[in-house]
Tab-separated table of C-alpha atoms in Angstrom:
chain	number	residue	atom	x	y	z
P	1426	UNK	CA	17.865	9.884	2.597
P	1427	UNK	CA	14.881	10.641	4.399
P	1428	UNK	CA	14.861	12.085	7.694
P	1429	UNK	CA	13.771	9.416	10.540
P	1430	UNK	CA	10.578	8.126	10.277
P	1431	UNK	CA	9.129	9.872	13.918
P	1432	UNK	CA	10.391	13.035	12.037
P	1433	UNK	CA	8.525	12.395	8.467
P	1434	UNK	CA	6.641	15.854	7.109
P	1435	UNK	CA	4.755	15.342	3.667
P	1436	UNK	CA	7.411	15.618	0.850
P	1437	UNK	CA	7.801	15.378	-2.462
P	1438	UNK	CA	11.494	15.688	-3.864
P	1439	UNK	CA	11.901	15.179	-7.928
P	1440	UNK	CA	15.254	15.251	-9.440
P	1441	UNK	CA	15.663	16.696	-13.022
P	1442	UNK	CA	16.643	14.386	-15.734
P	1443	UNK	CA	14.079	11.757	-14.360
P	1444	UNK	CA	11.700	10.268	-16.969
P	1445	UNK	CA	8.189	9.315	-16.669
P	1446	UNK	CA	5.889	8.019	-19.118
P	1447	UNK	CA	2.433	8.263	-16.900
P	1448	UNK	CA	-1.246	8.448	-17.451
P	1449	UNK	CA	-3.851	10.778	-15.311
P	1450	UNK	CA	-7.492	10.135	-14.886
P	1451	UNK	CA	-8.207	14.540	-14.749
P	1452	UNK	CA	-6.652	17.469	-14.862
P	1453	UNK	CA	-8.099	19.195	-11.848
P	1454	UNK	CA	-5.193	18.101	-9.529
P	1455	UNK	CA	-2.467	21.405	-10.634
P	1456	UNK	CA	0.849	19.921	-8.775
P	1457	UNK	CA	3.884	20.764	-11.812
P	1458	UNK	CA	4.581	16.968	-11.932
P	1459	UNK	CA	1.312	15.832	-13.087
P	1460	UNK	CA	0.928	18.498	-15.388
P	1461	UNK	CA	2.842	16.620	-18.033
P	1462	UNK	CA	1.130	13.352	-17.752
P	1463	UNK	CA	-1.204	11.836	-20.734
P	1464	UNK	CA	-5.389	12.944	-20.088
P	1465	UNK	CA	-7.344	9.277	-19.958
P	1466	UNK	CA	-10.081	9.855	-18.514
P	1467	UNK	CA	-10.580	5.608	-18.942
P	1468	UNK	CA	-9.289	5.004	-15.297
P	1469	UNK	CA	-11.876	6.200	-13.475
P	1470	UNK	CA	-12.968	2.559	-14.333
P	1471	UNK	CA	-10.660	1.179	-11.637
P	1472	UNK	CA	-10.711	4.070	-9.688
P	1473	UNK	CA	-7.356	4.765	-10.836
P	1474	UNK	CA	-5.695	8.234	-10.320
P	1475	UNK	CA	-2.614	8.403	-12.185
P	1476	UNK	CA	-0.169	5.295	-13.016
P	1477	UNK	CA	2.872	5.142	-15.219
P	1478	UNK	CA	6.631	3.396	-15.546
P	1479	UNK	CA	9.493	5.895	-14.581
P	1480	UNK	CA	13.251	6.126	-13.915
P	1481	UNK	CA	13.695	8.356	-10.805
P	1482	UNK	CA	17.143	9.853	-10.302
P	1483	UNK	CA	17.954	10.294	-6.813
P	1484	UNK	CA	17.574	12.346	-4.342
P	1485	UNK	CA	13.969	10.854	-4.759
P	1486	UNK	CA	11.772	11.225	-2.081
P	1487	UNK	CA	7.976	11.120	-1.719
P	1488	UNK	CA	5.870	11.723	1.837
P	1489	UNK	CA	2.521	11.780	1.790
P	1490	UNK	CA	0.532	12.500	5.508
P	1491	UNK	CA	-2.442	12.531	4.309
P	1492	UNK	CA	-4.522	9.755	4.299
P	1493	UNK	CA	-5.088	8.238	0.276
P	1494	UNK	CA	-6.055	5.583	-1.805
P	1495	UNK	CA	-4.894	2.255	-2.247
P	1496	UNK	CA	-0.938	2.610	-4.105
P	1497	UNK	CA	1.218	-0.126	-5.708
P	1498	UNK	CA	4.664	0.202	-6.886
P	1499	UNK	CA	6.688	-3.034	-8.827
P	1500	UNK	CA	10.209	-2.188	-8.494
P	1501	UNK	CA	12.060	-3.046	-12.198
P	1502	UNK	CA	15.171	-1.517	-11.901
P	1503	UNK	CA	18.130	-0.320	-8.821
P	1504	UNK	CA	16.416	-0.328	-5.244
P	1505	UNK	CA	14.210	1.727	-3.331
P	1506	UNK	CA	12.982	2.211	0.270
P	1507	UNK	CA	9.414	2.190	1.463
P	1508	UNK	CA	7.949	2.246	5.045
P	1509	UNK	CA	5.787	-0.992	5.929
P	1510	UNK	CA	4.698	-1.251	9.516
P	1511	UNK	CA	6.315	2.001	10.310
P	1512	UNK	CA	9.448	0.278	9.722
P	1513	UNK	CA	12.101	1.000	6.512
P	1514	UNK	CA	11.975	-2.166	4.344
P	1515	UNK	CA	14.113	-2.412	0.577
P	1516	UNK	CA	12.010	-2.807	-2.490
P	1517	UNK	CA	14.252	-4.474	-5.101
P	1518	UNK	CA	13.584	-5.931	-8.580
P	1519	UNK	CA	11.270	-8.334	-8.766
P	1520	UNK	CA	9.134	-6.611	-5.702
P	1521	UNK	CA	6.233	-5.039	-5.254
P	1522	UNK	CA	4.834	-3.220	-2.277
P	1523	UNK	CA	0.806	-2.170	-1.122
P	1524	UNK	CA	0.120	0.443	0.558
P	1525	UNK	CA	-3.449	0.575	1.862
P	1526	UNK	CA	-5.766	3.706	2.245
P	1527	UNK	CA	-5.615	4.751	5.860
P	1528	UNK	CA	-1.321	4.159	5.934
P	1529	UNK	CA	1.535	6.570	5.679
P	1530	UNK	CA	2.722	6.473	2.744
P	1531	UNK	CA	6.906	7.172	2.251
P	1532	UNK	CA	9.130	5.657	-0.181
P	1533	UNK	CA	12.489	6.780	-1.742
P	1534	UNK	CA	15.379	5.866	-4.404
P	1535	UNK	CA	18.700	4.731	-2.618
P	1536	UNK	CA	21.657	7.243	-3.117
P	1537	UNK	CA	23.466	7.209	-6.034
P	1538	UNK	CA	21.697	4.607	-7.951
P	1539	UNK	CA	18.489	5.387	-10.390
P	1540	UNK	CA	15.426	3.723	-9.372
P	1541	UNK	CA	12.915	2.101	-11.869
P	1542	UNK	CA	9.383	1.206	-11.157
P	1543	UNK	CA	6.019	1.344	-12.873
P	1544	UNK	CA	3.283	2.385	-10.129
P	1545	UNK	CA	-0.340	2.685	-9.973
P	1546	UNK	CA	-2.092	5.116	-7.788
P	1547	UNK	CA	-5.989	4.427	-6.475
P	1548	UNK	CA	-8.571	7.214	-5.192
P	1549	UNK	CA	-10.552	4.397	-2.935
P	1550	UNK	CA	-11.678	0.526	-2.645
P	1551	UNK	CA	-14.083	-0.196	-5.092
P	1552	UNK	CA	-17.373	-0.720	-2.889
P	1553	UNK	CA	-18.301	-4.081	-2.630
P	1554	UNK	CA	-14.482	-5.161	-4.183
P	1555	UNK	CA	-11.486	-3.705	-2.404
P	1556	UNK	CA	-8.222	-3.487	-3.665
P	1557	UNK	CA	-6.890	-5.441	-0.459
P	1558	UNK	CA	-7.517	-6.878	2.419
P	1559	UNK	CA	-6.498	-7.095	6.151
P	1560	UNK	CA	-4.168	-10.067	4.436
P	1561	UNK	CA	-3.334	-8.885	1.320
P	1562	UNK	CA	1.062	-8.440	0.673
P	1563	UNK	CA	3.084	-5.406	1.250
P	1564	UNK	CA	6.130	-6.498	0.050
P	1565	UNK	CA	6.216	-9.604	-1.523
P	1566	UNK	CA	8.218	-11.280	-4.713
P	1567	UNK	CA	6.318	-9.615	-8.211
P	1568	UNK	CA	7.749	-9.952	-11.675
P	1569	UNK	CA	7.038	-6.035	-12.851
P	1570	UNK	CA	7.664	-6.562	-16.370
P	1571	UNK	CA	4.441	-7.597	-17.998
P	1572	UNK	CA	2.886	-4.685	-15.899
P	1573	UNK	CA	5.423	-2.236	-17.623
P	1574	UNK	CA	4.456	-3.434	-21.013
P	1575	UNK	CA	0.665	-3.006	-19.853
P	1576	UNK	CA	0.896	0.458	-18.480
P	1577	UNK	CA	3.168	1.289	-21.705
P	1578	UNK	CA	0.706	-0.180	-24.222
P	1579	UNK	CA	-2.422	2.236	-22.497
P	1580	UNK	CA	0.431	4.663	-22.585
P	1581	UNK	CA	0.450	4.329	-26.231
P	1582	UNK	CA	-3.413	3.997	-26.995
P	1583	UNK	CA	-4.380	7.013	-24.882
P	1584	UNK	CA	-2.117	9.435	-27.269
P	1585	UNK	CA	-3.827	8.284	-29.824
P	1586	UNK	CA	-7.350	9.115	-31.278
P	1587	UNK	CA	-10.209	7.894	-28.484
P	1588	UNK	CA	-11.134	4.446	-28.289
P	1589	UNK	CA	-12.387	3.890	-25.104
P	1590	UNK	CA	-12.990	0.473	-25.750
P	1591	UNK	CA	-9.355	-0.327	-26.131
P	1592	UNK	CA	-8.536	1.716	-23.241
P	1593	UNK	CA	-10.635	-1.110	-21.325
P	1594	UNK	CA	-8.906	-3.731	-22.752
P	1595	UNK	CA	-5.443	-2.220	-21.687
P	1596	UNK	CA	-7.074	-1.428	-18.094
P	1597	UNK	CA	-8.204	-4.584	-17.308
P	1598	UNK	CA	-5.140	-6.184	-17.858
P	1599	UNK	CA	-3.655	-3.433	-15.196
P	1600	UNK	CA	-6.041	-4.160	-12.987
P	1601	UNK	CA	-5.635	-8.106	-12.979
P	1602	UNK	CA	-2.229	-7.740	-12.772
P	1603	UNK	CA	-2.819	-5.873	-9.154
P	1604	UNK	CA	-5.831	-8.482	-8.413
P	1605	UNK	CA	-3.760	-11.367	-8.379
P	1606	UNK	CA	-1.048	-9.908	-6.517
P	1607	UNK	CA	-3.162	-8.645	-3.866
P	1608	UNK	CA	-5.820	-11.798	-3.725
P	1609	UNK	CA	-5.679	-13.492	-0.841
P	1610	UNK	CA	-6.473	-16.578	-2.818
P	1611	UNK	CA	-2.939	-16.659	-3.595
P	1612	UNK	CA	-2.260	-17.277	0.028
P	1613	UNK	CA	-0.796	-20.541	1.102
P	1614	UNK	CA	-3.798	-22.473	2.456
P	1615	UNK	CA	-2.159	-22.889	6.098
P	1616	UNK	CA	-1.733	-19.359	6.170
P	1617	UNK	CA	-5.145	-18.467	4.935
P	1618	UNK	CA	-6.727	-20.509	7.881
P	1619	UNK	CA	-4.412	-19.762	10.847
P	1620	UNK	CA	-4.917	-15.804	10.055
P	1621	UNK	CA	-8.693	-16.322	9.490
P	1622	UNK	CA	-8.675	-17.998	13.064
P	1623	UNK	CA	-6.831	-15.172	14.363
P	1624	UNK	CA	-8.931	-12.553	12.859
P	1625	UNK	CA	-11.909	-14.125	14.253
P	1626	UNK	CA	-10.073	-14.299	17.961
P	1627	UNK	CA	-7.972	-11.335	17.656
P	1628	UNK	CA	-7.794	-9.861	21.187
P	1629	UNK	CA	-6.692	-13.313	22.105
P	1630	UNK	CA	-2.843	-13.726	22.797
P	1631	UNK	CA	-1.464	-15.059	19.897
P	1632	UNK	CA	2.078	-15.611	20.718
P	1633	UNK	CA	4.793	-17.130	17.992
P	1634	UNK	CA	4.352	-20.439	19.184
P	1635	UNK	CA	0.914	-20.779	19.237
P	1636	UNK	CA	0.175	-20.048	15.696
P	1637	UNK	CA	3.027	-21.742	14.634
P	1638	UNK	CA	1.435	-25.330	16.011
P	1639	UNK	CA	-2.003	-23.964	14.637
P	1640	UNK	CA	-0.697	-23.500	11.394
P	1641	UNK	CA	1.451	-27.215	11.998
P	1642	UNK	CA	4.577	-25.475	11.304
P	1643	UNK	CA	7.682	-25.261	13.057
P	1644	UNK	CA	8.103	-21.149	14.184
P	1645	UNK	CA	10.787	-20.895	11.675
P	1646	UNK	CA	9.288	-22.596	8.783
P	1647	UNK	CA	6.247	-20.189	9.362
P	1648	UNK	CA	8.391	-16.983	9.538
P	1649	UNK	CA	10.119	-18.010	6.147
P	1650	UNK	CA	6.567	-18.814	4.741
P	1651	UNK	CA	5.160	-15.109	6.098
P	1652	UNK	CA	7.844	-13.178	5.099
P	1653	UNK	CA	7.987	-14.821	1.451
P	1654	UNK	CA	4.228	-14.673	0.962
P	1655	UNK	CA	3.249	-11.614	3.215
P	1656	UNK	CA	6.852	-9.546	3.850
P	1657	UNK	CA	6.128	-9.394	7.386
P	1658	UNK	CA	7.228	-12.079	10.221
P	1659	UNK	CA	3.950	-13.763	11.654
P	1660	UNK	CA	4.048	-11.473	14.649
P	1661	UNK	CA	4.506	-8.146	12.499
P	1662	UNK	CA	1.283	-9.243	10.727
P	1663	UNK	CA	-0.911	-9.895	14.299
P	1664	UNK	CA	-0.191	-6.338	14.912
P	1665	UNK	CA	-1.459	-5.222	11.543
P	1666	UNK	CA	-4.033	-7.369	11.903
P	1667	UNK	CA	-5.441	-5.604	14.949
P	1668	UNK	CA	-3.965	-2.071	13.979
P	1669	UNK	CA	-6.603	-3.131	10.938
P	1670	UNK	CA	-9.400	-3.813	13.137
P	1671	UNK	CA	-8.709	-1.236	15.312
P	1672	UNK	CA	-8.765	1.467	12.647
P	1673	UNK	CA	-12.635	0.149	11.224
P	1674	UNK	CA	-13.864	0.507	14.920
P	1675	UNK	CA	-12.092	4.206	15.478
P	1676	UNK	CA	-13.657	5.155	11.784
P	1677	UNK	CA	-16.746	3.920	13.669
P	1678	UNK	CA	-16.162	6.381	16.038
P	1679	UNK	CA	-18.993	4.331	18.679
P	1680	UNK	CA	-15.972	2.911	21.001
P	1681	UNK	CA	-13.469	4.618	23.458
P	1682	UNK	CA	-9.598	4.083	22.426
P	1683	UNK	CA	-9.178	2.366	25.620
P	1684	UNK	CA	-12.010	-0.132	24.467
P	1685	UNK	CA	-10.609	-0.508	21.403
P	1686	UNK	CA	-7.076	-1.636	22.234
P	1687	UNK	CA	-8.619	-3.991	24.886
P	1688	UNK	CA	-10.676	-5.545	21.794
P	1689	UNK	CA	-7.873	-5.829	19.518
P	1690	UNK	CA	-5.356	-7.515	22.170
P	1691	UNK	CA	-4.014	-4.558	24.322
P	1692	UNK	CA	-4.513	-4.446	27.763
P	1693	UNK	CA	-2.048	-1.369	27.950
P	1694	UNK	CA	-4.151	1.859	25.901
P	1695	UNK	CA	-0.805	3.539	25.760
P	1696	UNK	CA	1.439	0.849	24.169
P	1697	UNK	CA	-1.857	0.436	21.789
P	1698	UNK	CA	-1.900	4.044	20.414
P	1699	UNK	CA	2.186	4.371	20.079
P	1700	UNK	CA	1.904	0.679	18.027
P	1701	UNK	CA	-1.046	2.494	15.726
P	1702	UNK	CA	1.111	5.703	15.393
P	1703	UNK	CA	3.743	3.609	13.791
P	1704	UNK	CA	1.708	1.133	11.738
P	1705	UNK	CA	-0.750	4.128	10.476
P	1706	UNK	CA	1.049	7.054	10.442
P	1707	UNK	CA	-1.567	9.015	13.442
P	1708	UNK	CA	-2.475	8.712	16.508
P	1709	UNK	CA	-5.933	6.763	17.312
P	1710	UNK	CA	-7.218	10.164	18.591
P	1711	UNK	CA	-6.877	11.999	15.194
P	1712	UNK	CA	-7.492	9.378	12.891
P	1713	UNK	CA	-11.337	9.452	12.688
P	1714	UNK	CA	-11.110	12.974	11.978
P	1715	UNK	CA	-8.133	12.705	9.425
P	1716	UNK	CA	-10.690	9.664	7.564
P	1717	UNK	CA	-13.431	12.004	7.784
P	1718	UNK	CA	-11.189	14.756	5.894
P	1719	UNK	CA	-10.041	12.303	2.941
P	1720	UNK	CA	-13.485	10.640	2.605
P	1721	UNK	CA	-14.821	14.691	2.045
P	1722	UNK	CA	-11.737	15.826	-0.294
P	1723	UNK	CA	-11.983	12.720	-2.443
P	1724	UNK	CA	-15.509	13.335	-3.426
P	1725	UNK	CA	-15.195	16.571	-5.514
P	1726	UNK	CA	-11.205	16.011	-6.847
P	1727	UNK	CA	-8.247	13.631	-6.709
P	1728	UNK	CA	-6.649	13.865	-3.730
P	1729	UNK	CA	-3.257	13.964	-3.050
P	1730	UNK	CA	-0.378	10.486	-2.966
């Protein structure tokens, strides 16, 4: 298992006799395990790095510090482990997690017990049409299987002789598949307006209670409707909420931290910066530097995830 979480170092542990059936947008990225994956050069129309279906055989474990791309992972088979909110959460069949650009990114098989998924890996948002938003899922329910096919079918088409515009065909599909789960249309309506209040207000306090009766549920009918819809508890998602915000205005780079976590809801700077540590993987102090190093790495060549 991995080590504990205050401990993570970027890893990336493969077991032999794991199979993969994977696509890559280029070439130019050398690491061994990519080197066997299927040249279509079609997903740069998503902004799509590499994506595939595999069975991992444990001791699977990935780390990756540096800050990336949007990635999504549909768990089909056994269980996994993936870090949401700095905190170790289960991915099971019939899950899915997001993990946005700007997070740590750490996910694992469970010990003795192969781990299928089918996973797509982003370079960036889309300008103009991100992948998610501030209220998109990180874990939610997801059936994985007509992905699978989806991935498998481009699979197919790219080792075959070029035609790019089947390759489309096959990629949209993907990429509606990740749309839908992601959209926050697909939020239940109460939830869509009590978090769009709470964006608007969000150095307010905002305790349990309060949105509860702004949402007109009881507390535990709208932790059961979070955790089902978002996988976090209502309060876990305030905090991303403002970790969210907070991270736009330190990309910014215009305001002090201490004027940040007073915007976002923190009258304490210090309990502010160990809360982003664990929802973002740095400290507020490096991250505009560790953006400005992804945004310039990501230009020329794939970056790592």
């Amino acid at each position: 298992m991995l080590r504990n979480d205050k401990n993570l170092s970027e890893t990336d542990i493969r077991t032999e006799g794991s199979e993969l059936a994977f696509l890559v947008a280029s070439l130019a990225d050398k690491r061994p395990w990519l080197k066997t994956g299927t040249l279509c050069k079609s997903l740069e129309r998503h902004k799509m790095l590499h994506l595939g279906v595999a069975k991992m055989v444990p001791p699977f474990e990935i780390v990756r510090m540096k800050l990336g791309g949007t990635y999504f992972l549909a768990g089909l088979g056994g269980e996994g482990r993936v870090i949401v909110d700095g905190r170790w959460k289960t991915c099971s069949p019939g899950q899915a997690f997001l993990l946005p650009p700007g997070t740590l990114h750490a996910f694992e098989a469970m010990p003795r017990q192969e781990w299928e998924f089918c996973w797509i890996r982003f370079q960036e948002d889309l300008p103009g049409q991100p992948i998610a938003d501030a209220n998109s899922p990180v874990l939610a329910s997801f059936d994985g299987r007509p992905l699978r096919h989806a991935i498998l079918g481009l699979h197919e088409e790219a080792k075959g002789p070029a035609r790019g515009e089947m390759e489309a065909r096959w990629l949209d599909l993907i990429f509606r598949h990740i749309q839908i789960f992601a959209g926050p249309h697909q939020l239940d309506p109460r939830l869509q307006q009590l978090f769009k209040e709470v964006g608007e207000t969000i150095g307010q306090a905002w305790e349990n209670q309060k949105m509860a009766a702004k949402a007109c549920l009881s507390e535990r009918q709208l932790e059961r409707l979070c955790i089902r819809q978002l996988g976090r508890t209502p309060r876990q998602h305030l905090i991303w909420l403002r970790m969210h915000r907070a991270a736009a205005m330190l990309a910014q780079g215009e305001l002090k931290i201490e004027a940040i976590a007073h915007e976002v809801g923190y009258s304490n700077p210090f309990v502010f910066s160990s809360t982003f540590k664990r929802c973002m993987g740095w400290a507020p102090s490096e991250y505009p530097r560790r953006v400005m190093a992804i945004q310039l790495t990501s230009k020329p060549a794939p970056s790592s995830s």
